[in-house]
Every structure is written in C-alpha cells, then in structure tokens.
Amino acid sequence: MNSVVIGSGFGGIAAAIRLRAKGHKVKLIEKHPDLGGRARVFKKNGFVFDAGPTVITAPYLINELFELFNKNPKDYIELTPLKIWYQFIFEDQTKFNYSGNETEMKNQIEQLSKEDVIGYEKLVTFTKKIFDKGFTELADIPFDKPLTMMQQLPALLKLKSYKSVYSLVSSFIKNEKLRRMLSMHPLLVGGNPFTTTSIYGLILYLEKKWGIHYSMGGTGNVINGLTKLMNEIGVEIVTNSEVTEIITKNNKITGVKLNNEKEINAENVVCNADPPAFYEKMLNKSKTNPLFFKWKKNRMQYSMGLFVYYFGTKKIYENVEHHTIKFGNKYKEHLDDIFNKKKLNSDISYYLHRPSATDRSMAPEGNDCFYVLVPVPNNQSGIEWETEGEKMKDLVIRKMEKDLMPNLRENIIEDFYLTPNYFENELNTKFGSGFSIQPKFSQSAYFRFHNKSEIYDGLYFVGAGTHPGAGVPGVLSSAKVLDKLV
Ligand SMILES: Cc1cc2nc3c(=O)[nH]c(=O)nc-3n(C[C@H](O)[C@H](O)[C@H](O)COP(=O)(O)OP(=O)(O)OC[C@H]3O[C@@H](n4cnc5c(N)ncnc54)[C@H](O)[C@@H]3O)c2cc1C
C-alpha cells in the first residue's frame, strides 16, 4: 500500500511512523527544507530557538512511536520533568508557582483565598472525570459518523460541556486570580477560556497525570529523534516540496502533484496541512456536491494569531523561571478584542519561555535564550503586521522590563519575530491562526474536520484542525485515530 503524508508537523510525522508500522510504503512530503512545522527550530549565533511547542505533556504518546519498532525512546530523546510548571505573574506583581506538588499548590491557594482550597480539590476531581471521558476514552477514536457523536452526547452534557472552562472553574473557585490561572488551559490550544467548552478542562488533569516535561536540547530534538527513527524504518522524506494538487479519479484519491510538477501515486493521502486552507485550494476538483461541507467550513471560527518574539540576551536572568505566564489587567476584555473584535489591545497577557533555565545548551556561555508569545487577532483582522510588528515588539519589551527583566532592551543581542503572516504564508494556515480552528463545542469531535475526509475517498487528516485538536498530545492522538481508519 502506497501512502503519502503531506506535512511534517508532529501529527504528520506520527502518521508516517504509524502507517509504516502497518507495512505501508510511506513518503512524507514537506514544503520546507526542515521538518517540524510549528515545532521547527531556528538557530542564530549559538542560540537555539524552538519555534513553537515548549511544554511537553503526555510523553507516552511520543515514546509509543519508538516502541512500535521495539526501539528504546531514551536512545533518541531525553525528556526531563520540570518542578515548577508555570510561574504566574499578576498585574499587582504577585506570583504563583504552579506545579504538581499538591501541598505547595494548596499552601499558595490558601494564601490567596482560604475557602478556595476545598473548591480546588473538587475542581481537580471533576477534571479527572472529564479527562477519563474526553481523553482516555474519546481522544483517539474516529468521529466521522454522526451516530458516534450522538452516543457520546448524554455523557458530555453530564460533564457540563455546555459550560465554558472559565465558567466551570468559577463554579468551584471564588478568587479571580485563581479563576484565571486554573482556566487558562484553552489558551494553550488556541481557545478563549471564556468560550471554550469545559471539556478542555481535561488539560488541567492531563498535566497532573503525567507532569510537564522539557526535551533536553529543545523540542526540536524530539523532531530530530523521530526523523532518525523515520530514516531507520524506511519512511522516505521529501523536503522543499509543496503539494499543489491532489489527483483524483471518480472522487477517489490516486496521488498528489508537487510544485515541481512531479506526480506521486498513492492509494492513501494523509494531510497534515491545515484542513480549511487545504480544502479551499483542493475542493474545486471535487465532483460531489459539498454544499453541507462548505456551509460547515464557512461557519468555522478560527483560533487566535500569535506574535512570537525570539531573543537572546548577553546576561543571564536567574530570576526568570522556565515558563512564565503574565496576565494583563483587563484580561477578559483583551481576549474579547483578540477573538471577537479582532483588534489589538495594549493591556497584553503573555507567555515567556526561558529554556536556558533548564538547559544551558540553548544559549552561548554567559547568555540567555527566550521567546515571548503574545496572543493577537488572527489575520481576519486586517492588521498590517509590517508596521504593527515593531510596535508590538516594543510594547512587549516594555512590559517584560516592568514585570521581571529591568533594562532588558539594552541586553538583547539577538532577536527576530513572527506574526500571523508567517503562519498564513509559510505554514499555510487559514487566516494565519496559531492553532487552526477554535476548540469550541460546536467545532469539536464530529463537528471538527474529520480524520477521514468528508469529501474524497482515500484522503485523511491529522493535526491541529482535526479531532481531537491542537497541542502536541492532540495531534499525536489524531495519528492514533488514523490507525483505526486506514
Ligand atoms: C508558538 C507556539 C507555541 C506552542 N506551544 C505548545 C506547547 O508548549 N505545547 C503543546 O503541546 N503545543 C504547543 N503548541 C501547539 C502545537 O505546536 C501544535 O498544535 C502542533 O505542533 C501542530 O502540529 P500539526 O501536526 O498540526 O502540524 P503543523 O506543525 O501545523 O505542521 C504542518 C506542516 O505541513 C506543512 N505543509 C503545509 N501545507 C503543505 C503542502 N501543501 N505541502 C507540503 N507541506 C505542507 C507545513 O510546512 C508544516 O510543516 C504551540 C504552537 C505554537 C505556534
């Protein structure tokens, strides 16, 4: 069986490995010279900048890929658990060290709000129930038939999936700082905590179940380890090649065409490119009447865009934790501006990554390596990033100087940034969204883009826009869904 995988994000690589384990002849085709997609790496003058994912959860999903071929993952990658998962900083400069140590968690919660300790315990118990259903039971099953969804609806409603994550957390927790902190998880997968279905509250428990890990050498080293595995098991990797057309006969896929005009025959095509953007380019070739599908696609709401500023400093900031999350004051209004009004707001919230806190190999000696991520509107906004990019860079440096890194500007020796334009033009995502479509209830499971194409026979999808959703565990699980379909 000949299979082609389009795109080398975590989802595409996992799909290629899983198909190979089933005995398929697999070609992995990537537009760029390097692999990883959102998880690719930029190296500049001794600094190693992981472009995207930094928080590794559910590491067993990565390990499984090596184990499929009886390989020891430790021969390829080194994952190390972190003690402090996130340091939260609030507008009044108070800090909270969020970790898997329940005693330390409860002590800090008690200092903020005594009555919320019991609420926190109840919240964790409730998120375990969501996790058991939403992750353990449903994350890797196909949702291509309405009946599968119907069967799950009663259980999902019992778990209050009609609520948002923020509203679920607020039903257990009174303190506003704690509410923000314990409901932030949708932001990690492109959703607004005020509108994302509470099913995504499962991430809170998922982190507790396996911990938060860091890949030594950066997340890019996981991609390197998986690339080594693909070479050993005979996945053919074709880089610098963009798929521009799918070739069909009577609505059955027969192959793909590359930008160099070369055609590759295949019985199965697995697409790891963003489904809405991909369908938009390829759909006009379909002979079926995809009216319902077009309606579904057109009503989709997209995740936020990302402004990511990568920088290296000539001094070491020992006071900065590996992962820092800073909430702006007008947090809810800020999110509303990003997701609904699609406009910029200077009261930004941000996530700061300092891998060199754990791994000195990420920066030259005596230097420090960072990226700071600011959620911004996606490209439905019409924002001119050519001019707004510099302004955003200036704003986020000023905020970081005020919050935790005085005189930062004069210590920066290497920097560059990415805006939603990069995600749209380089990574081929619709509207330059950071995480494909939003994780709302009306866009989850059956309502998301199906792993088995609704339109073409022999076409499958893995990655952030498909079931179960964005984030490394999500896209690795989407490749497990494929196992049951192909
Ligand atoms: C800045 C940032 C930080 C993040 N942090 C975390 C985190 O800490 N933890 C976490 O779990 N998740 C995180 N995420 C989310 C996570 O990175 C993504 O959900 C996941 O990596 C997406 O993988 P994917 O399989 O959907 O493919 P993608 O990474 O989207 O890759 C798709 C690939 O397809 C290629 N492609 C597209 N079109 C074509 C074509 N026509 N022909 C050939 N190739 C094509 C692209 O070049 C790309 O390489 C983060 C994301 C970002 C952007």
mmCIF file of N, CA and C in Angstrom, residues 274-284 290-302 380 430-431 436-438 442-443 446-450 454-455 461 465:
data_model
loop_
_atom_site.group_PDB
_atom_site.id
_atom_site.type_symbol
_atom_site.label_atom_id
_atom_site.label_comp_id
_atom_site.label_asym_id
_atom_site.label_seq_id
_atom_site.Cartn_x
_atom_site.Cartn_y
_atom_site.Cartn_z
ATOM 1 N N ASP A 274 -3.055 22.424 7.316
ATOM 2 C CA ASP A 274 -4.270 22.950 7.940
ATOM 3 C C ASP A 274 -5.496 22.621 7.074
ATOM 4 N N PRO A 275 -6.479 21.843 7.584
ATOM 5 C CA PRO A 275 -7.576 21.378 6.724
ATOM 6 C C PRO A 275 -8.344 22.489 6.007
ATOM 7 N N PRO A 276 -8.756 23.602 6.685
ATOM 8 C CA PRO A 276 -9.558 24.581 5.935
ATOM 9 C C PRO A 276 -8.796 25.185 4.769
ATOM 10 N N ALA A 277 -7.507 25.470 4.982
ATOM 11 C CA ALA A 277 -6.717 26.064 3.897
ATOM 12 C C ALA A 277 -6.511 25.039 2.787
ATOM 13 N N PHE A 278 -6.275 23.794 3.173
ATOM 14 C CA PHE A 278 -6.015 22.737 2.198
ATOM 15 C C PHE A 278 -7.264 22.465 1.350
ATOM 16 N N TYR A 279 -8.404 22.312 2.044
ATOM 17 C CA TYR A 279 -9.653 22.048 1.321
ATOM 18 C C TYR A 279 -9.956 23.187 0.360
ATOM 19 N N GLU A 280 -9.693 24.416 0.818
ATOM 20 C CA GLU A 280 -10.013 25.574 -0.019
ATOM 21 C C GLU A 280 -9.272 25.514 -1.354
ATOM 22 N N LYS A 281 -8.014 25.075 -1.285
ATOM 23 C CA LYS A 281 -7.220 25.006 -2.515
ATOM 24 C C LYS A 281 -7.634 23.829 -3.386
ATOM 25 N N MET A 282 -8.033 22.706 -2.732
ATOM 26 C CA MET A 282 -8.223 21.454 -3.486
ATOM 27 C C MET A 282 -9.685 21.127 -3.787
ATOM 28 N N LEU A 283 -10.610 21.775 -3.069
ATOM 29 C CA LEU A 283 -12.005 21.341 -3.114
ATOM 30 C C LEU A 283 -12.642 21.470 -4.496
ATOM 31 N N ASN A 284 -12.226 22.500 -5.244
ATOM 32 C CA ASN A 284 -12.884 22.728 -6.537
ATOM 33 C C ASN A 284 -12.714 21.575 -7.515
ATOM 34 N N PRO A 290 -20.484 19.391 -2.387
ATOM 35 C CA PRO A 290 -20.129 19.525 -0.988
ATOM 36 C C PRO A 290 -20.811 20.714 -0.311
ATOM 37 N N LEU A 291 -22.089 20.968 -0.600
ATOM 38 C CA LEU A 291 -22.751 22.155 -0.048
ATOM 39 C C LEU A 291 -22.754 22.172 1.480
ATOM 40 N N PHE A 292 -23.150 21.017 2.061
ATOM 41 C CA PHE A 292 -23.203 20.956 3.521
ATOM 42 C C PHE A 292 -21.817 21.179 4.111
ATOM 43 N N PHE A 293 -20.838 20.556 3.445
ATOM 44 C CA PHE A 293 -19.460 20.684 3.928
ATOM 45 C C PHE A 293 -18.997 22.136 3.823
ATOM 46 N N LYS A 294 -19.344 22.787 2.711
ATOM 47 C CA LYS A 294 -18.943 24.187 2.520
ATOM 48 C C LYS A 294 -19.554 25.063 3.608
ATOM 49 N N TRP A 295 -20.822 24.782 3.939
ATOM 50 C CA TRP A 295 -21.504 25.556 4.989
ATOM 51 C C TRP A 295 -20.749 25.371 6.309
ATOM 52 N N LYS A 296 -20.421 24.091 6.600
ATOM 53 C CA LYS A 296 -19.707 23.790 7.846
ATOM 54 C C LYS A 296 -18.364 24.535 7.865
ATOM 55 N N LYS A 297 -17.659 24.493 6.751
ATOM 56 C CA LYS A 297 -16.333 25.120 6.684
ATOM 57 C C LYS A 297 -16.440 26.647 6.819
ATOM 58 N N ASN A 298 -17.462 27.193 6.188
ATOM 59 C CA ASN A 298 -17.579 28.653 6.192
ATOM 60 C C ASN A 298 -17.994 29.223 7.550
ATOM 61 N N ARG A 299 -18.652 28.390 8.375
ATOM 62 C CA ARG A 299 -19.088 28.918 9.662
ATOM 63 C C ARG A 299 -18.043 28.682 10.762
ATOM 64 N N MET A 300 -16.934 28.075 10.385
ATOM 65 C CA MET A 300 -15.888 27.781 11.382
ATOM 66 C C MET A 300 -15.316 29.067 11.973
ATOM 67 N N GLN A 301 -14.974 29.016 13.266
ATOM 68 C CA GLN A 301 -14.292 30.143 13.901
ATOM 69 C C GLN A 301 -12.852 29.727 14.191
ATOM 70 N N TYR A 302 -11.955 30.652 13.946
ATOM 71 C CA TYR A 302 -10.530 30.316 13.977
ATOM 72 C C TYR A 302 -9.865 30.735 15.273
ATOM 73 N N GLN A 380 -7.934 37.625 10.136
ATOM 74 C CA GLN A 380 -9.250 38.163 9.775
ATOM 75 C C GLN A 380 -9.327 39.637 10.171
ATOM 76 N N LYS A 430 -5.023 28.811 7.548
ATOM 77 C CA LYS A 430 -6.055 29.786 7.166
ATOM 78 C C LYS A 430 -6.069 30.943 8.163
ATOM 79 N N PHE A 431 -6.090 32.147 7.652
ATOM 80 C CA PHE A 431 -6.087 33.385 8.443
ATOM 81 C C PHE A 431 -4.884 33.491 9.379
ATOM 82 N N SER A 436 -5.129 26.527 14.203
ATOM 83 C CA SER A 436 -6.248 26.121 13.328
ATOM 84 C C SER A 436 -7.590 26.595 13.903
ATOM 85 N N ILE A 437 -8.641 25.760 13.802
ATOM 86 C CA ILE A 437 -9.956 26.236 14.266
ATOM 87 C C ILE A 437 -10.043 26.178 15.786
ATOM 88 N N GLN A 438 -10.922 27.023 16.343
ATOM 89 C CA GLN A 438 -11.038 27.112 17.811
ATOM 90 C C GLN A 438 -11.588 25.812 18.422
ATOM 91 N N SER A 442 -19.043 23.386 19.373
ATOM 92 C CA SER A 442 -19.613 23.272 18.024
ATOM 93 C C SER A 442 -18.542 23.000 16.970
ATOM 94 N N GLN A 443 -17.285 22.878 17.396
ATOM 95 C CA GLN A 443 -16.190 22.578 16.456
ATOM 96 C C GLN A 443 -15.323 21.452 17.011
ATOM 97 N N TYR A 446 -17.219 15.281 16.176
ATOM 98 C CA TYR A 446 -17.860 15.156 14.859
ATOM 99 C C TYR A 446 -17.918 16.490 14.126
ATOM 100 N N PHE A 447 -17.999 17.587 14.909
ATOM 101 C CA PHE A 447 -18.148 18.915 14.297
ATOM 102 C C PHE A 447 -16.814 19.512 13.829
ATOM 103 N N ARG A 448 -15.690 18.835 14.139
ATOM 104 C CA ARG A 448 -14.388 19.308 13.671
ATOM 105 C C ARG A 448 -14.152 18.745 12.261
ATOM 106 N N PHE A 449 -13.025 19.097 11.623
ATOM 107 C CA PHE A 449 -12.714 18.456 10.341
ATOM 108 C C PHE A 449 -12.442 16.979 10.618
ATOM 109 N N HIS A 450 -13.068 16.096 9.850
ATOM 110 C CA HIS A 450 -12.957 14.664 10.143
ATOM 111 C C HIS A 450 -11.568 14.135 9.794
ATOM 112 N N GLU A 454 -14.471 14.021 4.528
ATOM 113 C CA GLU A 454 -15.902 14.019 4.219
ATOM 114 C C GLU A 454 -16.126 14.032 2.709
ATOM 115 N N ILE A 455 -15.087 14.357 1.937
ATOM 116 C CA ILE A 455 -15.256 14.630 0.510
ATOM 117 C C ILE A 455 -14.635 13.548 -0.385
ATOM 118 N N PHE A 461 -6.995 13.150 7.424
ATOM 119 C CA PHE A 461 -6.385 14.340 8.028
ATOM 120 C C PHE A 461 -5.877 14.051 9.428
ATOM 121 N N GLY A 465 -6.222 20.902 13.198
ATOM 122 C CA GLY A 465 -7.595 21.231 12.798
ATOM 123 C C GLY A 465 -8.537 20.041 12.825
#
